[in-house]
PDB file of C-alpha atoms and ligand atoms in Angstrom:
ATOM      1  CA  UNK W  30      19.596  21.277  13.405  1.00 69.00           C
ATOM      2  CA  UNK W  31      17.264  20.165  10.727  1.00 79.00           C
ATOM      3  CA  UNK W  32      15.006  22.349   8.236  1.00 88.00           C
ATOM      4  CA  UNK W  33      12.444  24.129   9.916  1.00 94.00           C
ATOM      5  CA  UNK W  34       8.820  25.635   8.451  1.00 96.00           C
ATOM      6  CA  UNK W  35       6.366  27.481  10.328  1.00 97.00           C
ATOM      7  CA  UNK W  36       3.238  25.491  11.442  1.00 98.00           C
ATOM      8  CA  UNK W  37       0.761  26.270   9.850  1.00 98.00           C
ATOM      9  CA  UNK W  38       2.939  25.386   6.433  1.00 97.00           C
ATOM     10  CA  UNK W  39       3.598  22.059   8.827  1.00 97.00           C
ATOM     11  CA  UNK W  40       0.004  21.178   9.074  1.00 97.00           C
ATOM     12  CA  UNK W  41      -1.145  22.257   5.472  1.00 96.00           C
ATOM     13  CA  UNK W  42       1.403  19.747   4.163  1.00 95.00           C
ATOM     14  CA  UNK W  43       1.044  16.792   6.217  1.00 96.00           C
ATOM     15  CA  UNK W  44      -2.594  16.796   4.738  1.00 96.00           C
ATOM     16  CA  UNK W  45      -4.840  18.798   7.425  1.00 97.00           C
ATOM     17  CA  UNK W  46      -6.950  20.533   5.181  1.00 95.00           C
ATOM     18  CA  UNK W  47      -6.602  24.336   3.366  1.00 96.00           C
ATOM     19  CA  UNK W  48      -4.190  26.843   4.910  1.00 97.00           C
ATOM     20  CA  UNK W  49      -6.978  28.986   6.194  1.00 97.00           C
ATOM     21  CA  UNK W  50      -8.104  26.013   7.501  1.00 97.00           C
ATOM     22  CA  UNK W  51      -5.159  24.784   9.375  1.00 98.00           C
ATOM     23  CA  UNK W  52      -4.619  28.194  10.743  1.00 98.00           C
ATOM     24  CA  UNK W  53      -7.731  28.349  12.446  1.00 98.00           C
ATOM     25  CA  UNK W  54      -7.309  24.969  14.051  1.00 98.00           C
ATOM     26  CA  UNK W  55      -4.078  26.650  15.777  1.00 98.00           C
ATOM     27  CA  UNK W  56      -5.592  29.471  16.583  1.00 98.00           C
ATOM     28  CA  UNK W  57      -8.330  27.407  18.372  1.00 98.00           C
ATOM     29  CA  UNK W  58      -5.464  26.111  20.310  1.00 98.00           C
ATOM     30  CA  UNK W  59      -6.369  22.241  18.527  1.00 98.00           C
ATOM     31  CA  UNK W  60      -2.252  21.695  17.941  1.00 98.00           C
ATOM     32  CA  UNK W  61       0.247  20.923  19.953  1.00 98.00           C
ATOM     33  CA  UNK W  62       4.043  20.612  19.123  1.00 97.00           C
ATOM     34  CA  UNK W  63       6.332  18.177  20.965  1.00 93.00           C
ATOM     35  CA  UNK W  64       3.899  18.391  23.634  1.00 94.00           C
ATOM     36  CA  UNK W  65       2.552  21.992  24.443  1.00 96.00           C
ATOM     37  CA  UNK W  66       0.458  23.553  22.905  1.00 98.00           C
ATOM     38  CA  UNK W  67       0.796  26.216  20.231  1.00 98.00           C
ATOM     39  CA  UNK W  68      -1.563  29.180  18.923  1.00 97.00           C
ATOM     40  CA  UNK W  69       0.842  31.011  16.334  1.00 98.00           C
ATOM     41  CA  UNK W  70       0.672  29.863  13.008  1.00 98.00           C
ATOM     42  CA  UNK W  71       4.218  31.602  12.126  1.00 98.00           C
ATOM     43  CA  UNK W  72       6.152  29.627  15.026  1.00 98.00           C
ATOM     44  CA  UNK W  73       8.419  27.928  13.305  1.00 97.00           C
ATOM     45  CA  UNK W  74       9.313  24.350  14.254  1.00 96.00           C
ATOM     46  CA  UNK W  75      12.396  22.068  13.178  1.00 95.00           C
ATOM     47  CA  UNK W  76      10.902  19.157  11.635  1.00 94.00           C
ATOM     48  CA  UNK W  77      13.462  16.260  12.506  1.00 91.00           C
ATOM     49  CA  UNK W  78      11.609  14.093  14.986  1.00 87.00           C
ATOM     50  CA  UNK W  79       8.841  16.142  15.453  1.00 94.00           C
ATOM     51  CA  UNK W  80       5.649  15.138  16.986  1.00 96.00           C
ATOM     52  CA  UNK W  81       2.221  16.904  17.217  1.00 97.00           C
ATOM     53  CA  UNK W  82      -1.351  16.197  17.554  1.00 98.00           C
ATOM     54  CA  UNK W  83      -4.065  17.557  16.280  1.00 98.00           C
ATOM     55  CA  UNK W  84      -7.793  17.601  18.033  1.00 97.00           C
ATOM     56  CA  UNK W  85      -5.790  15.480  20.234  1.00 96.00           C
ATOM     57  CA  UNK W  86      -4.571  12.504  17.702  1.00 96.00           C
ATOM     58  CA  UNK W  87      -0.908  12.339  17.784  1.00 96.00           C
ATOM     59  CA  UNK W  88       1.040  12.488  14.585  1.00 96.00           C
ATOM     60  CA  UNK W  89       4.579  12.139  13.725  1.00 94.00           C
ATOM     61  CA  UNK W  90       6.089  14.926  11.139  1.00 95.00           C
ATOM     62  CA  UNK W  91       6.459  12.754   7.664  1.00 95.00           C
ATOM     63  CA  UNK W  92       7.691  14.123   4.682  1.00 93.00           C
ATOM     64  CA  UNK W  93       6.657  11.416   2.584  1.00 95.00           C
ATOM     65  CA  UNK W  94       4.085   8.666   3.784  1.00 96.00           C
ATOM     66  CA  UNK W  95       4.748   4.849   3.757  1.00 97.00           C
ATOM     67  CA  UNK W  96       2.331   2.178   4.486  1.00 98.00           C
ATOM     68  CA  UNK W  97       0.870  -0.997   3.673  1.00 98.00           C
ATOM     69  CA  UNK W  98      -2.755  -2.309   4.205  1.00 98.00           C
ATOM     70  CA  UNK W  99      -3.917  -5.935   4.602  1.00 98.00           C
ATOM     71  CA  UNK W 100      -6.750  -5.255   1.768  1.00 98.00           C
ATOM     72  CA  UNK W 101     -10.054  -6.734   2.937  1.00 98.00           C
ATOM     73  CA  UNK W 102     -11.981  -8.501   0.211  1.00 98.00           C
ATOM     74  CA  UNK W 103     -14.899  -6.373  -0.753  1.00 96.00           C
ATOM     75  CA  UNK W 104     -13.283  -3.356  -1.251  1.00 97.00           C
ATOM     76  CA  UNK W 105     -11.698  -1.276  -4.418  1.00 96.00           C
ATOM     77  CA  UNK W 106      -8.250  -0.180  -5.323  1.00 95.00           C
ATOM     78  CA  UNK W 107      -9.276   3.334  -6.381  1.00 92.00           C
ATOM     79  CA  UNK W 108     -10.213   6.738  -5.143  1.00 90.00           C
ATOM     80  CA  UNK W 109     -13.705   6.376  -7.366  1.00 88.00           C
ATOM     81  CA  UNK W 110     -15.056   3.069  -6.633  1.00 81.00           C
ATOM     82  CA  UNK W 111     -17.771   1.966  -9.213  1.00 82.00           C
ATOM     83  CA  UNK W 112     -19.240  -1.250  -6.589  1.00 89.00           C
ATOM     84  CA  UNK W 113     -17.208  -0.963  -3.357  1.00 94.00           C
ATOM     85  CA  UNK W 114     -16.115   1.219  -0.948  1.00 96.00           C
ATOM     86  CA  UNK W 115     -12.480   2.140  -1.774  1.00 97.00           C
ATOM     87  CA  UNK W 116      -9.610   1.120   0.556  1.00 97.00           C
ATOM     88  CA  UNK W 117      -8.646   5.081   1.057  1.00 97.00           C
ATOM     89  CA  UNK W 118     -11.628   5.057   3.339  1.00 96.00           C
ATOM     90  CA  UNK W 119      -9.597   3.263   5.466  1.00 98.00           C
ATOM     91  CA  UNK W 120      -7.012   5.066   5.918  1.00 97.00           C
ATOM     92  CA  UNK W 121      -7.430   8.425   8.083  1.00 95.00           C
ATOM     93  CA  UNK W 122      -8.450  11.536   6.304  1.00 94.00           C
ATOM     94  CA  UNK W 123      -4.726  13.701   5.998  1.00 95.00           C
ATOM     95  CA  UNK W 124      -3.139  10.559   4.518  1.00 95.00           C
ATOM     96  CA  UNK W 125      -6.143  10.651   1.591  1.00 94.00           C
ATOM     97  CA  UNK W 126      -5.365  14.266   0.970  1.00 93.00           C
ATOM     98  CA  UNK W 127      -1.754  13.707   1.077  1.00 92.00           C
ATOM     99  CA  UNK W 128      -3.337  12.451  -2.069  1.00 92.00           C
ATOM    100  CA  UNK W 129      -1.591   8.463  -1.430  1.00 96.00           C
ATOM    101  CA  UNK W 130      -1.697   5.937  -4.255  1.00 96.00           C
ATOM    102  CA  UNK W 131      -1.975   2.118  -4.015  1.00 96.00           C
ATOM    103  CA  UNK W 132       1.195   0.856  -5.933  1.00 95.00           C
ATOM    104  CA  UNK W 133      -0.506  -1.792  -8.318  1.00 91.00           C
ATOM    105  CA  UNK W 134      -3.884  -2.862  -7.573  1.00 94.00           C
ATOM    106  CA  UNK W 135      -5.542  -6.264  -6.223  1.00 97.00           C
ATOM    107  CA  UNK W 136      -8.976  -7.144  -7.638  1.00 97.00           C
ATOM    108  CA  UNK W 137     -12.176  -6.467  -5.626  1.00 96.00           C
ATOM    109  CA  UNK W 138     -12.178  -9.939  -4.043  1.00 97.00           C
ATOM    110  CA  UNK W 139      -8.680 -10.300  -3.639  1.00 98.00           C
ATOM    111  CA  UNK W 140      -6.882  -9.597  -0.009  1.00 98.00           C
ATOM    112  CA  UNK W 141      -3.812  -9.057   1.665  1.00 98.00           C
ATOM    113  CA  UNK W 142      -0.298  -7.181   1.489  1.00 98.00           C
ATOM    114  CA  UNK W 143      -0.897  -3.577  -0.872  1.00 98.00           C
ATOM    115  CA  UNK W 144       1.757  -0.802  -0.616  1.00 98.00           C
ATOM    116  CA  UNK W 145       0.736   2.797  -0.553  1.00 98.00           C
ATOM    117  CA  UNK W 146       2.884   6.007  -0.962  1.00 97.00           C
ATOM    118  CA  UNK W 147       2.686   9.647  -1.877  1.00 95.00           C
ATOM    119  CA  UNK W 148       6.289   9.564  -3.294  1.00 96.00           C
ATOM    120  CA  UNK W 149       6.377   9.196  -6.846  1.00 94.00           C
ATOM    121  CA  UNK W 150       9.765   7.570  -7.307  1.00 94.00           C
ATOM    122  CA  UNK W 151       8.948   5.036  -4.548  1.00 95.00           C
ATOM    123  CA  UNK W 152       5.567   4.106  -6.504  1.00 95.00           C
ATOM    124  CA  UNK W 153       7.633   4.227  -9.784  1.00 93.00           C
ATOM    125  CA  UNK W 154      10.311   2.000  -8.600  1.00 93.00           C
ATOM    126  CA  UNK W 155       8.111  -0.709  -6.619  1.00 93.00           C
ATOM    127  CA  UNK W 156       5.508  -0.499  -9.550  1.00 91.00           C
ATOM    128  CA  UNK W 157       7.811  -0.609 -12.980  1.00 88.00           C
ATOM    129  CA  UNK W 158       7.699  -3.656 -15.278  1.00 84.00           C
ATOM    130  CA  UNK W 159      11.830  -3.056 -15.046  1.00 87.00           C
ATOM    131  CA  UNK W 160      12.581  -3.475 -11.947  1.00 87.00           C
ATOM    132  CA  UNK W 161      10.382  -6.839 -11.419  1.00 88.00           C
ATOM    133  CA  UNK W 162       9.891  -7.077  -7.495  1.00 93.00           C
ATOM    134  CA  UNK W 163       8.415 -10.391  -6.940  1.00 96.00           C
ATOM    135  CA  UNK W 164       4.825 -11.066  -5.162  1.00 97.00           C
ATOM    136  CA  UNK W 165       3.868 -14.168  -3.645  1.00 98.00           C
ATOM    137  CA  UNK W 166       0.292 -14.813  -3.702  1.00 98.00           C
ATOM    138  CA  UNK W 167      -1.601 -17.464  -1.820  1.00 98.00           C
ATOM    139  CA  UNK W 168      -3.742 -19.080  -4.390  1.00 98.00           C
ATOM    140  CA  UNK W 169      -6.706 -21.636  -3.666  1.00 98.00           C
ATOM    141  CA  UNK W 170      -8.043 -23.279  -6.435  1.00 98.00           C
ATOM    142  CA  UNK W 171     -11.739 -24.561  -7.048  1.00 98.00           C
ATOM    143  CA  UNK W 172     -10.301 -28.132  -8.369  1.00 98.00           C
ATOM    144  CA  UNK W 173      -7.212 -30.005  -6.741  1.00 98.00           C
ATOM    145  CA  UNK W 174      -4.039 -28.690  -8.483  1.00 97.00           C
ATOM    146  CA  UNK W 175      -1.986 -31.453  -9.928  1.00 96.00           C
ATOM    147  CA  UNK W 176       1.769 -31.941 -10.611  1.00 96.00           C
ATOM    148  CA  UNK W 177       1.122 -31.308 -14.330  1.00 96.00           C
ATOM    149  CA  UNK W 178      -0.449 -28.092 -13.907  1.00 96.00           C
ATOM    150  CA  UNK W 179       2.338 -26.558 -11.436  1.00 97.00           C
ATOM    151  CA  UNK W 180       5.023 -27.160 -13.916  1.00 97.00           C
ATOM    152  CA  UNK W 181       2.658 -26.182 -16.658  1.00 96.00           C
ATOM    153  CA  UNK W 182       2.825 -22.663 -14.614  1.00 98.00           C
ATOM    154  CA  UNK W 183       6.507 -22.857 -14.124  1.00 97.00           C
ATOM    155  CA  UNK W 184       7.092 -23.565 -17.314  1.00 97.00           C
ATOM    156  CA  UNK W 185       4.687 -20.828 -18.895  1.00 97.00           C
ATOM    157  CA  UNK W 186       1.196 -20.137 -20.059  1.00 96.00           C
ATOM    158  CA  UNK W 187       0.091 -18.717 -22.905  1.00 95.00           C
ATOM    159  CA  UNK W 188      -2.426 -15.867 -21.815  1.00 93.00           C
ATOM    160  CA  UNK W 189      -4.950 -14.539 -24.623  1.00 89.00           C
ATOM    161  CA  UNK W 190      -3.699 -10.517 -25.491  1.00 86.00           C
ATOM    162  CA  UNK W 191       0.060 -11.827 -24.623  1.00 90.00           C
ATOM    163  CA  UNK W 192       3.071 -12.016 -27.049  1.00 90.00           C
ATOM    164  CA  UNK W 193       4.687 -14.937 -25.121  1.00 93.00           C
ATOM    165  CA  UNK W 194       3.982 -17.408 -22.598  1.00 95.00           C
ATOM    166  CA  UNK W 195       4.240 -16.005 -18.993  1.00 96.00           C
ATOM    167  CA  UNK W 196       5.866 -17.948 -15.848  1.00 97.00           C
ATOM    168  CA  UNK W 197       5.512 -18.472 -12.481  1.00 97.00           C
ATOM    169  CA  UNK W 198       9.395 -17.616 -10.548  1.00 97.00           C
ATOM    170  CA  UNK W 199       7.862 -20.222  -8.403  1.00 97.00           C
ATOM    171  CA  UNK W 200       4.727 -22.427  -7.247  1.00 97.00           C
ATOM    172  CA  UNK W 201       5.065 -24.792  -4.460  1.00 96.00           C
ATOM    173  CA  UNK W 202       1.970 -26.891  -3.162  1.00 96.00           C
ATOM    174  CA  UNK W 203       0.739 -25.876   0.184  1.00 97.00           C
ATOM    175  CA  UNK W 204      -2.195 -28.696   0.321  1.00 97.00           C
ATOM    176  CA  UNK W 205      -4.146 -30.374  -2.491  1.00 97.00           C
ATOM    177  CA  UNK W 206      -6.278 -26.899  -3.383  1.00 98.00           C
ATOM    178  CA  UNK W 207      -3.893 -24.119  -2.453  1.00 98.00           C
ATOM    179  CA  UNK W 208      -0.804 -23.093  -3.751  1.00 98.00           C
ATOM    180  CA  UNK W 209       2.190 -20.497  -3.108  1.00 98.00           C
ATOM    181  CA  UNK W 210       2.574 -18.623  -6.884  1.00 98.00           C
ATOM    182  CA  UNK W 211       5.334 -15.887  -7.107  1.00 98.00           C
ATOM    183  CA  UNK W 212       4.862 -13.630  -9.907  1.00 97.00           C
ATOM    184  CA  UNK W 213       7.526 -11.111 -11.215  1.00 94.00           C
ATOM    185  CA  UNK W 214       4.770  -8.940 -13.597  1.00 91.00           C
ATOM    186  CA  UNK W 215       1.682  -7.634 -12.212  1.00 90.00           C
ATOM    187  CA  UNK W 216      -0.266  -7.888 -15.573  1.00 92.00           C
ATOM    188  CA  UNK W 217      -4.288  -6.921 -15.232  1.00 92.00           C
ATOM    189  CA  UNK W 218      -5.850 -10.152 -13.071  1.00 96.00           C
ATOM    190  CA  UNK W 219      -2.466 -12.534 -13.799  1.00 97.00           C
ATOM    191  CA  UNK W 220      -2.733 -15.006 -10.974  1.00 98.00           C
ATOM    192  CA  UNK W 221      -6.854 -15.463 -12.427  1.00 98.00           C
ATOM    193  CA  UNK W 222      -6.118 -15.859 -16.101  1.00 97.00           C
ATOM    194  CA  UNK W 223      -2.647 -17.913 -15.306  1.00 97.00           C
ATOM    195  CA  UNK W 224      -5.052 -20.659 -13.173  1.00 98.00           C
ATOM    196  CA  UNK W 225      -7.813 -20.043 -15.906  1.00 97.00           C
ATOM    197  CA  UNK W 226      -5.028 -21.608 -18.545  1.00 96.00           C
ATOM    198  CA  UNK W 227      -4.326 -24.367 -16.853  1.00 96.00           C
ATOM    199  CA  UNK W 228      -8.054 -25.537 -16.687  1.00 96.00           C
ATOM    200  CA  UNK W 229      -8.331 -24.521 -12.971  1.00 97.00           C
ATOM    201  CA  UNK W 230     -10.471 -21.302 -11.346  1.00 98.00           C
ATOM    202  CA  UNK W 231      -9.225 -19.235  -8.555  1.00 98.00           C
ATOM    203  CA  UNK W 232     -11.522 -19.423  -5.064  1.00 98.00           C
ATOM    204  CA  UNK W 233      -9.923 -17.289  -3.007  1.00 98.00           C
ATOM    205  CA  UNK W 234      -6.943 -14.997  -3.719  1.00 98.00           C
ATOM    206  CA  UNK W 235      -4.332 -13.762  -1.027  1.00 98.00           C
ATOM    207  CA  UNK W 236      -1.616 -11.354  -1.444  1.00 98.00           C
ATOM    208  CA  UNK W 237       1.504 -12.638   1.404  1.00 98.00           C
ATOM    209  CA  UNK W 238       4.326 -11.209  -0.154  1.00 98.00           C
ATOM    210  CA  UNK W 239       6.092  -8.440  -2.162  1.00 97.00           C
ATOM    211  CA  UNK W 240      10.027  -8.196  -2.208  1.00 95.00           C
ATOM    212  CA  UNK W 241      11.166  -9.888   1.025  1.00 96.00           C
ATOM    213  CA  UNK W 242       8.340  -8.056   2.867  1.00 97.00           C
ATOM    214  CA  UNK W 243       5.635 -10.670   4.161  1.00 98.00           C
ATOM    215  CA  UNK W 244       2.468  -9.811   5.165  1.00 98.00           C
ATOM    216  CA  UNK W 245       2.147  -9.422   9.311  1.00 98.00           C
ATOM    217  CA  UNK W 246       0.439 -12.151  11.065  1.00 98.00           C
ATOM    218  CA  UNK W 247      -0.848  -9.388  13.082  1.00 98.00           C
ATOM    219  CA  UNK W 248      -2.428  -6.548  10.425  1.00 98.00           C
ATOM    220  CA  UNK W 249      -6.016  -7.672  10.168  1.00 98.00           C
ATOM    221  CA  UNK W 250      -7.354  -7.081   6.666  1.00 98.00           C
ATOM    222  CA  UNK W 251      -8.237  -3.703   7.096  1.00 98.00           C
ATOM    223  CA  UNK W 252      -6.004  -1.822   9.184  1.00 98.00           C
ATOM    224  CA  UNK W 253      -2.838  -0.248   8.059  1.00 98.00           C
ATOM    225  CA  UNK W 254       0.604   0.853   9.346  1.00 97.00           C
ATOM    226  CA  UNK W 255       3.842   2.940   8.272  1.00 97.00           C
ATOM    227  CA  UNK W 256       6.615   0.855   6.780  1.00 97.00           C
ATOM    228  CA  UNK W 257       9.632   0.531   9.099  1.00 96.00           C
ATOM    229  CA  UNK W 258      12.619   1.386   8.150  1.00 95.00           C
ATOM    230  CA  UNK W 259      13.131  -2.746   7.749  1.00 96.00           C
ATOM    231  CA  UNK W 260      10.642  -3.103   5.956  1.00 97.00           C
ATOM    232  CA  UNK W 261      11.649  -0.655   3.440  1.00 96.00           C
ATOM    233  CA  UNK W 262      14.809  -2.822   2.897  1.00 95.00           C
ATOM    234  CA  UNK W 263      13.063  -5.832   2.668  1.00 94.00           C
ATOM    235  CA  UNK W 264      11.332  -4.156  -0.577  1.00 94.00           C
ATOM    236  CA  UNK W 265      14.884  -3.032  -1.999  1.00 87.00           C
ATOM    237  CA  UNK W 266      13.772   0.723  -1.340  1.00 81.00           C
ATOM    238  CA  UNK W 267      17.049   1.197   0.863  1.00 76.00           C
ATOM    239  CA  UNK W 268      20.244  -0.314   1.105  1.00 65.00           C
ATOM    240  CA  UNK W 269      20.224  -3.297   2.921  1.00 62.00           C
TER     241      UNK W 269
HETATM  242  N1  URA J 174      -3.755 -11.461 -10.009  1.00 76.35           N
HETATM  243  C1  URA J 174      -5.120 -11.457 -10.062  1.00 76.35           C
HETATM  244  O1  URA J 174      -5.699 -12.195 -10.847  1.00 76.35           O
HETATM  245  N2  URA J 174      -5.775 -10.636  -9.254  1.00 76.35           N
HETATM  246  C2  URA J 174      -5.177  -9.833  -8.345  1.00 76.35           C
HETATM  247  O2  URA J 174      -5.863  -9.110  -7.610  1.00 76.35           O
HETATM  248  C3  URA J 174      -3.777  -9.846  -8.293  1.00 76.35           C
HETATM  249  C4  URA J 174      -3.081 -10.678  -9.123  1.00 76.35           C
END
């Protein structure tokens, strides 16, 4: 038997709003618990696989959230957004007040693979210079990239505000204008300033990688999901 906590403690902490709040809704008889429904706020539940729904939308009991989005372009990496709506408004409301973060953030016009997680350590360790998990970004360039400037990239620019030159870990040539960079830092708009010193401009900007964890053919940009329990290996986060 697992720990349990009563529900309304449950539903307050998975992100449904104020206690008062939550108690009302299972009062109301709007939560259910492994399938029935429950009116008692105190009932206490053990919270190893449990499931519940509330107002009808089905929820699995998490203790720490997860995910990662397929950024769309147009939108911002922060919970105040100067230009664009923020990519927390497309996530559903409990996971925002589970208060989330975005570990590292992609420019407004940049898309693809962005972790998010309310677990400190997890952020910490996916996030910290130290720890260098690699990200692969898709890359297509406004001139056709030539052998010279991939090995210039491999072999290191010099970026303007930087001590030493930086490096790609890798760039391989996918067609004439678009190119496969992995980056081990995530310095403020790298990929940009790295094409920028090489007498290129970025296009278009795609995130398809980070760790061993590739982007899903099948998350659209926009939508979200939790990260499996394989997928947290393939970022290092477990043993594998
Ligand atoms: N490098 C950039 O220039 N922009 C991003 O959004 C990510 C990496």
């Amino acid at each position: 038997m697992g720990k349990k906590l009563a529900l309304e403690r449950i539903i307050h902490n998975q992100g449904f709003g104020a206690r008062k709040l939550c108690r009302l809704m299972i009062w109301n008889q709007e939560v259910t618990v492994n399938g029935q429904v429950c009116d008692d706020p105190d009932a206490e539940f053990d919270l190893e696989k449990l499931h519940y729904t509330v107002k009808g939308e089905p929820w699995d009991y998490r203790e720490q959230s997860y995910l990662m989005m397929h950024k769309p372009s147009h939108y911002e990496c922060s919970h105040k957004t100067q230009h664009h709506p923020t990519i927390y408004s497309l996530l559903p409301q409990p996971l925002v007040l589970r208060d989330v973060q975005c570990i590292g953030r992609l420019d407004e016009d940049t898309t693809g693979l962005i972790l998010i997680s309310d677990d400190g350590q997890f952020i910490h360790r996916m996030s910290s210079p130290k720890h260098k998990v690699p990200k692969v970004y898709e890359v297509t360039c406004k001139h056709p990239v030539s052998d010279a400037q991939i090995s210039h990239l491999c072999q290191g620019v010099q970026l303007i505000d930087e001590d030493a030159p930086i490096a790609a870990l890798s760039c391989t040539r996918i067609n004439e204008h678009v190119l496969h960079m992995t980056l081990a830092e995530g310095k403020y708009h790298q990929v940009k300033r790295m094409v920028a010193a090489i007498s290129n401009r970025v296009d278009a900007l795609k995130r398809i990688q980070i760790g061993e964890l590739v982007l899903p053919a099948d998350l659209a940009p926009g939508q979200w999901r939790w990260l499996s329990e394989t997928d947290m290996k393939h970022l290092g986060a477990l043993p594998a």
